[in-house]
PDB file of C-alpha atoms in Angstrom:
ATOM      1  CA  MET A   1      15.213 -11.908  29.409  1.00 54.00           C
ATOM      2  CA  SER A   2      11.906 -13.113  28.081  1.00 64.00           C
ATOM      3  CA  THR A   3       9.322 -10.370  27.054  1.00 72.00           C
ATOM      4  CA  THR A   4       5.533 -10.266  27.457  1.00 85.00           C
ATOM      5  CA  VAL A   5       2.993 -10.585  24.416  1.00 87.00           C
ATOM      6  CA  SER A   6       2.551  -6.757  24.898  1.00 84.00           C
ATOM      7  CA  GLU A   7       6.258  -6.028  24.808  1.00 83.00           C
ATOM      8  CA  HIS A   8       6.505  -8.262  22.167  1.00 83.00           C
ATOM      9  CA  PHE A   9       3.582  -6.545  19.791  1.00 88.00           C
ATOM     10  CA  ASN A  10       5.136  -3.058  20.771  1.00 86.00           C
ATOM     11  CA  GLN A  11       8.350  -4.274  19.213  1.00 85.00           C
ATOM     12  CA  CYS A  12       6.491  -5.331  16.408  1.00 87.00           C
ATOM     13  CA  TRP A  13       4.750  -2.151  16.121  1.00 90.00           C
ATOM     14  CA  LEU A  14       8.164  -0.361  16.678  1.00 88.00           C
ATOM     15  CA  LEU A  15       9.651  -2.321  14.060  1.00 89.00           C
ATOM     16  CA  ARG A  16       6.887  -1.380  11.644  1.00 90.00           C
ATOM     17  CA  ALA A  17       7.068   2.290  12.555  1.00 91.00           C
ATOM     18  CA  ILE A  18      11.134   2.509  12.222  1.00 90.00           C
ATOM     19  CA  THR A  19      11.174   0.638   8.911  1.00 90.00           C
ATOM     20  CA  ALA A  20       8.969   2.926   7.013  1.00 91.00           C
ATOM     21  CA  PRO A  21      10.300   4.581   4.313  1.00 89.00           C
ATOM     22  CA  CYS A  22      11.471   8.053   5.066  1.00 84.00           C
ATOM     23  CA  SER A  23       9.573   9.244   2.028  1.00 79.00           C
ATOM     24  CA  TYR A  24       6.259   7.741   3.380  1.00 80.00           C
ATOM     25  CA  TRP A  25       4.065  10.471   4.868  1.00 79.00           C
ATOM     26  CA  LEU A  26       0.753   8.961   4.405  1.00 83.00           C
ATOM     27  CA  GLU A  27       1.396   7.336   8.098  1.00 88.00           C
ATOM     28  CA  GLN A  28       3.610   8.863  10.709  1.00 92.00           C
ATOM     29  CA  TYR A  29       4.248   7.182  14.174  1.00 92.00           C
ATOM     30  CA  TYR A  30       4.315   8.437  17.819  1.00 91.00           C
ATOM     31  CA  TYR A  31       4.672   8.032  21.192  1.00 89.00           C
ATOM     32  CA  ASP A  32       2.522   9.871  23.720  1.00 88.00           C
ATOM     33  CA  TYR A  33       3.775  10.316  27.260  1.00 83.00           C
ATOM     34  CA  LYS A  34       0.513  11.457  28.703  1.00 83.00           C
ATOM     35  CA  ARG A  35      -1.698   8.362  27.808  1.00 85.00           C
ATOM     36  CA  LYS A  36       1.345   6.303  27.514  1.00 85.00           C
ATOM     37  CA  GLU A  37       0.532   4.965  24.295  1.00 89.00           C
ATOM     38  CA  LEU A  38       1.996   4.273  20.942  1.00 91.00           C
ATOM     39  CA  PHE A  39      -0.059   5.653  17.885  1.00 93.00           C
ATOM     40  CA  SER A  40      -0.114   6.623  14.357  1.00 93.00           C
ATOM     41  CA  VAL A  41      -1.695   9.356  12.292  1.00 91.00           C
ATOM     42  CA  LEU A  42      -2.988   8.627   9.014  1.00 87.00           C
ATOM     43  CA  HIS A  43      -3.361  11.547   6.474  1.00 82.00           C
ATOM     44  CA  LEU A  44      -5.969  10.744   3.917  1.00 76.00           C
ATOM     45  CA  PRO A  45      -4.615  13.079   0.843  1.00 70.00           C
ATOM     46  CA  ASP A  46      -8.150  12.736  -1.216  1.00 69.00           C
ATOM     47  CA  TYR A  47      -9.564  14.469   1.969  1.00 61.00           C
ATOM     48  CA  ASN A  48      -6.704  16.992   2.844  1.00 60.00           C
ATOM     49  CA  PRO A  49      -6.666  17.708   5.917  1.00 62.00           C
ATOM     50  CA  MET A  50      -8.337  15.031   6.760  1.00 71.00           C
ATOM     51  CA  LEU A  51      -6.478  12.314   9.344  1.00 79.00           C
ATOM     52  CA  MET A  52      -7.206   9.528  11.405  1.00 86.00           C
ATOM     53  CA  ILE A  53      -5.747   8.635  14.527  1.00 91.00           C
ATOM     54  CA  LEU A  54      -5.223   5.214  15.144  1.00 91.00           C
ATOM     55  CA  ASP A  55      -4.030   3.176  18.265  1.00 91.00           C
ATOM     56  CA  LYS A  56      -1.112   0.761  17.944  1.00 91.00           C
ATOM     57  CA  PHE A  57      -3.791  -2.054  16.509  1.00 91.00           C
ATOM     58  CA  SER A  58      -4.701   0.362  13.871  1.00 89.00           C
ATOM     59  CA  LEU A  59      -8.116   0.999  15.133  1.00 91.00           C
ATOM     60  CA  ARG A  60      -9.694   4.291  15.255  1.00 92.00           C
ATOM     61  CA  TYR A  61      -9.957   6.136  18.729  1.00 90.00           C
ATOM     62  CA  PRO A  62     -12.948   7.552  20.088  1.00 91.00           C
ATOM     63  CA  VAL A  63     -13.689  11.037  18.691  1.00 89.00           C
ATOM     64  CA  ASP A  64     -12.840  12.722  21.764  1.00 90.00           C
ATOM     65  CA  ILE A  65      -9.525  10.976  22.128  1.00 89.00           C
ATOM     66  CA  GLU A  66      -9.014  11.543  18.583  1.00 89.00           C
ATOM     67  CA  ALA A  67      -9.803  15.358  18.929  1.00 88.00           C
ATOM     68  CA  ASP A  68      -7.594  15.957  22.126  1.00 88.00           C
ATOM     69  CA  VAL A  69      -4.407  14.094  20.414  1.00 88.00           C
ATOM     70  CA  ALA A  70      -5.358  16.025  17.310  1.00 86.00           C
ATOM     71  CA  VAL A  71      -4.876  19.483  19.318  1.00 85.00           C
ATOM     72  CA  ARG A  72      -2.048  18.037  21.172  1.00 85.00           C
ATOM     73  CA  LEU A  73      -0.486  16.919  17.802  1.00 85.00           C
ATOM     74  CA  GLU A  74      -0.773  20.717  16.527  1.00 81.00           C
ATOM     75  CA  LEU A  75       1.056  21.929  19.556  1.00 79.00           C
ATOM     76  CA  ILE A  76       3.946  19.697  19.294  1.00 77.00           C
ATOM     77  CA  ALA A  77       6.504  22.315  17.831  1.00 67.00           C
ATOM     78  CA  TYR A  78       6.090  23.856  20.994  1.00 70.00           C
ATOM     79  CA  LYS A  79       7.480  20.497  22.713  1.00 66.00           C
ATOM     80  CA  ARG A  80       4.922  21.189  25.572  1.00 65.00           C
ATOM     81  CA  MET A  81       2.629  18.375  24.585  1.00 65.00           C
ATOM     82  CA  LYS A  82       5.117  15.178  25.133  1.00 80.00           C
ATOM     83  CA  ILE A  83       4.320  13.617  21.850  1.00 86.00           C
ATOM     84  CA  ILE A  84       7.066  12.244  20.135  1.00 86.00           C
ATOM     85  CA  GLU A  85       7.267  11.280  16.527  1.00 88.00           C
ATOM     86  CA  ILE A  86       9.091   7.661  15.955  1.00 89.00           C
ATOM     87  CA  GLU A  87      12.108   8.370  14.071  1.00 87.00           C
ATOM     88  CA  ARG A  88      12.582   5.914  11.106  1.00 90.00           C
ATOM     89  CA  MET A  89      15.454   4.487   9.757  1.00 89.00           C
ATOM     90  CA  SER A  90      17.473   6.029   6.504  1.00 90.00           C
ATOM     91  CA  ILE A  91      18.249   3.370   3.564  1.00 91.00           C
ATOM     92  CA  ALA A  92      21.854   3.395   4.736  1.00 91.00           C
ATOM     93  CA  GLU A  93      20.765   2.140   8.235  1.00 90.00           C
ATOM     94  CA  LYS A  94      18.528  -0.656   6.750  1.00 91.00           C
ATOM     95  CA  ILE A  95      21.741  -1.604   4.636  1.00 92.00           C
ATOM     96  CA  GLY A  96      24.035  -1.510   7.419  1.00 90.00           C
ATOM     97  CA  VAL A  97      21.491  -3.935   9.757  1.00 90.00           C
ATOM     98  CA  GLN A  98      21.187  -6.521   6.983  1.00 90.00           C
ATOM     99  CA  MET A  99      24.776  -6.364   6.299  1.00 90.00           C
ATOM    100  CA  GLN A 100      25.844  -7.121   9.452  1.00 87.00           C
ATOM    101  CA  PHE A 101      23.500  -9.955  10.000  1.00 88.00           C
ATOM    102  CA  LEU A 102      24.638 -11.188   6.473  1.00 88.00           C
ATOM    103  CA  SER A 103      28.180 -10.846   7.775  1.00 85.00           C
ATOM    104  CA  ILE A 104      27.777 -13.313  10.503  1.00 81.00           C
ATOM    105  CA  LEU A 105      26.323 -16.161   8.365  1.00 74.00           C
ATOM    106  CA  SER A 106      28.365 -19.745   8.166  1.00 62.00           C
ATOM    107  CA  ASP A 107      26.292 -20.418   4.701  1.00 60.00           C
ATOM    108  CA  LYS A 108      27.603 -18.687   1.922  1.00 64.00           C
ATOM    109  CA  LEU A 109      25.672 -20.396  -0.302  1.00 65.00           C
ATOM    110  CA  HIS A 110      23.375 -17.158  -1.762  1.00 74.00           C
ATOM    111  CA  GLN A 111      25.420 -14.977   0.551  1.00 78.00           C
ATOM    112  CA  LEU A 112      26.777 -12.839  -2.615  1.00 83.00           C
ATOM    113  CA  GLU A 113      23.658 -12.493  -4.270  1.00 84.00           C
ATOM    114  CA  TYR A 114      21.969 -11.461  -0.492  1.00 88.00           C
ATOM    115  CA  MET A 115      24.336  -8.725  -0.147  1.00 89.00           C
ATOM    116  CA  GLN A 116      24.124  -7.252  -3.846  1.00 91.00           C
ATOM    117  CA  THR A 117      20.442  -7.429  -2.880  1.00 91.00           C
ATOM    118  CA  VAL A 118      21.091  -5.579   0.358  1.00 93.00           C
ATOM    119  CA  ILE A 119      23.283  -3.182  -1.159  1.00 93.00           C
ATOM    120  CA  ASN A 120      20.296  -2.040  -3.733  1.00 93.00           C
ATOM    121  CA  GLN A 121      17.922  -1.655  -0.738  1.00 91.00           C
ATOM    122  CA  ASN A 122      15.442   0.860  -1.835  1.00 87.00           C
ATOM    123  CA  GLU A 123      12.943   3.092  -0.061  1.00 85.00           C
ATOM    124  CA  THR A 124      10.402   0.601   0.712  1.00 82.00           C
ATOM    125  CA  HIS A 125       8.558  -0.783   3.695  1.00 85.00           C
ATOM    126  CA  GLY A 126      10.861  -3.175   5.886  1.00 88.00           C
ATOM    127  CA  PHE A 127      14.095  -4.801   4.949  1.00 92.00           C
ATOM    128  CA  VAL A 128      14.588  -6.881   1.660  1.00 92.00           C
ATOM    129  CA  LEU A 129      16.120  -9.713   3.498  1.00 90.00           C
ATOM    130  CA  ASP A 130      12.325 -10.068   4.636  1.00 90.00           C
ATOM    131  CA  THR A 131      11.193 -11.420   0.904  1.00 88.00           C
ATOM    132  CA  LEU A 132      14.760 -12.477   0.288  1.00 87.00           C
ATOM    133  CA  LEU A 133      15.180 -15.095   2.956  1.00 86.00           C
ATOM    134  CA  LYS A 134      12.461 -16.912   1.811  1.00 84.00           C
ATOM    135  CA  GLN A 135      13.165 -17.105  -1.550  1.00 83.00           C
ATOM    136  CA  TYR A 136      15.402 -20.167  -1.314  1.00 77.00           C
ATOM    137  CA  HIS A 137      14.407 -22.971   0.370  1.00 79.00           C
ATOM    138  CA  SER A 138      17.845 -23.311   1.781  1.00 77.00           C
ATOM    139  CA  SER A 139      17.681 -19.929   3.506  1.00 81.00           C
ATOM    140  CA  LYS A 140      14.244 -20.878   5.250  1.00 83.00           C
ATOM    141  CA  SER A 141      16.390 -21.813   8.139  1.00 84.00           C
ATOM    142  CA  LEU A 142      17.758 -18.668   8.636  1.00 86.00           C
ATOM    143  CA  VAL A 143      14.539 -16.844   8.913  1.00 89.00           C
ATOM    144  CA  PRO A 144      13.948 -17.127  12.573  1.00 91.00           C
ATOM    145  CA  TYR A 145      17.457 -15.917  13.036  1.00 90.00           C
ATOM    146  CA  TRP A 146      16.773 -12.710  10.949  1.00 91.00           C
ATOM    147  CA  GLU A 147      13.179 -12.148  12.768  1.00 90.00           C
ATOM    148  CA  HIS A 148      15.229 -12.504  16.056  1.00 89.00           C
ATOM    149  CA  VAL A 149      17.855  -9.533  15.217  1.00 88.00           C
ATOM    150  CA  LYS A 150      14.855  -7.380  13.862  1.00 87.00           C
ATOM    151  CA  LEU A 151      13.067  -7.621  17.027  1.00 85.00           C
ATOM    152  CA  GLN A 152      16.468  -7.040  18.945  1.00 85.00           C
ATOM    153  CA  LEU A 153      16.740  -4.124  16.694  1.00 83.00           C
ATOM    154  CA  ALA A 154      13.362  -2.857  18.210  1.00 78.00           C
ATOM    155  CA  ALA A 155      14.199  -3.716  21.612  1.00 79.00           C
ATOM    156  CA  ASP A 156      17.410  -1.764  21.081  1.00 82.00           C
ATOM    157  CA  TYR A 157      15.397   1.248  19.886  1.00 77.00           C
ATOM    158  CA  ILE A 158      13.206   1.041  22.870  1.00 75.00           C
ATOM    159  CA  ASN A 159      16.218   1.311  25.227  1.00 79.00           C
ATOM    160  CA  LYS A 160      17.703   4.217  23.097  1.00 79.00           C
ATOM    161  CA  LEU A 161      13.932   6.029  23.903  1.00 72.00           C
ATOM    162  CA  LYS A 162      14.293   5.075  27.611  1.00 70.00           C
ATOM    163  CA  LEU A 163      17.740   6.794  27.763  1.00 72.00           C
ATOM    164  CA  SER A 164      17.409   9.287  25.579  1.00 70.00           C
ATOM    165  CA  ARG A 165      13.743  10.532  26.314  1.00 66.00           C
ATOM    166  CA  GLY A 166      12.763   8.567  29.793  1.00 64.00           C
ATOM    167  CA  ILE A 167      10.146   6.850  27.850  1.00 64.00           C
ATOM    168  CA  ASP A 168       9.417   2.916  29.240  1.00 62.00           C
ATOM    169  CA  LEU A 169       7.346   1.234  26.344  1.00 61.00           C
ATOM    170  CA  THR A 170       7.129  -2.044  28.710  1.00 61.00           C
ATOM    171  CA  ASN A 171       4.198  -0.781  29.915  1.00 60.00           C
ATOM    172  CA  ALA A 172       2.756   1.295  27.030  1.00 62.00           C
ATOM    173  CA  ARG A 173      -1.041   0.964  26.267  1.00 59.00           C
TER     174      ARG A 173
END
């Protein structure tokens, strides 16, 4: 099943959101049921409690929309505002995804090194395999497969949201 450009972009955005470090609170990622939009909130630590609400293209919302979303975010605890925060993967989950990918490799040239590096995955954005696979010329052919696995991970996350929360991101703006 092929994806549209919009669905592909949503998957990439979600991948960035779910692989952000759990300890990274300068930016939080959300889905708004009412507006059917993915968005993020950027906290500006120097101007506390200043925040910017950005659409999925990292563009700031117009003032009226930003004000509406900000008020609704304040009321999110009451579960009436139909905004949900995108859950982030733990380090263990990131390691698990990467180890599963490494376990299917037929080329064992650098596999032991890859596994050791993956086991030492720290609290950073994304996956350590993103950089590691590009490090060796012999592994460059694996990059498209790894990119596919990551997009499938985002697609699985979308399916999980569809099932658990009734969200359809195929038409998300």
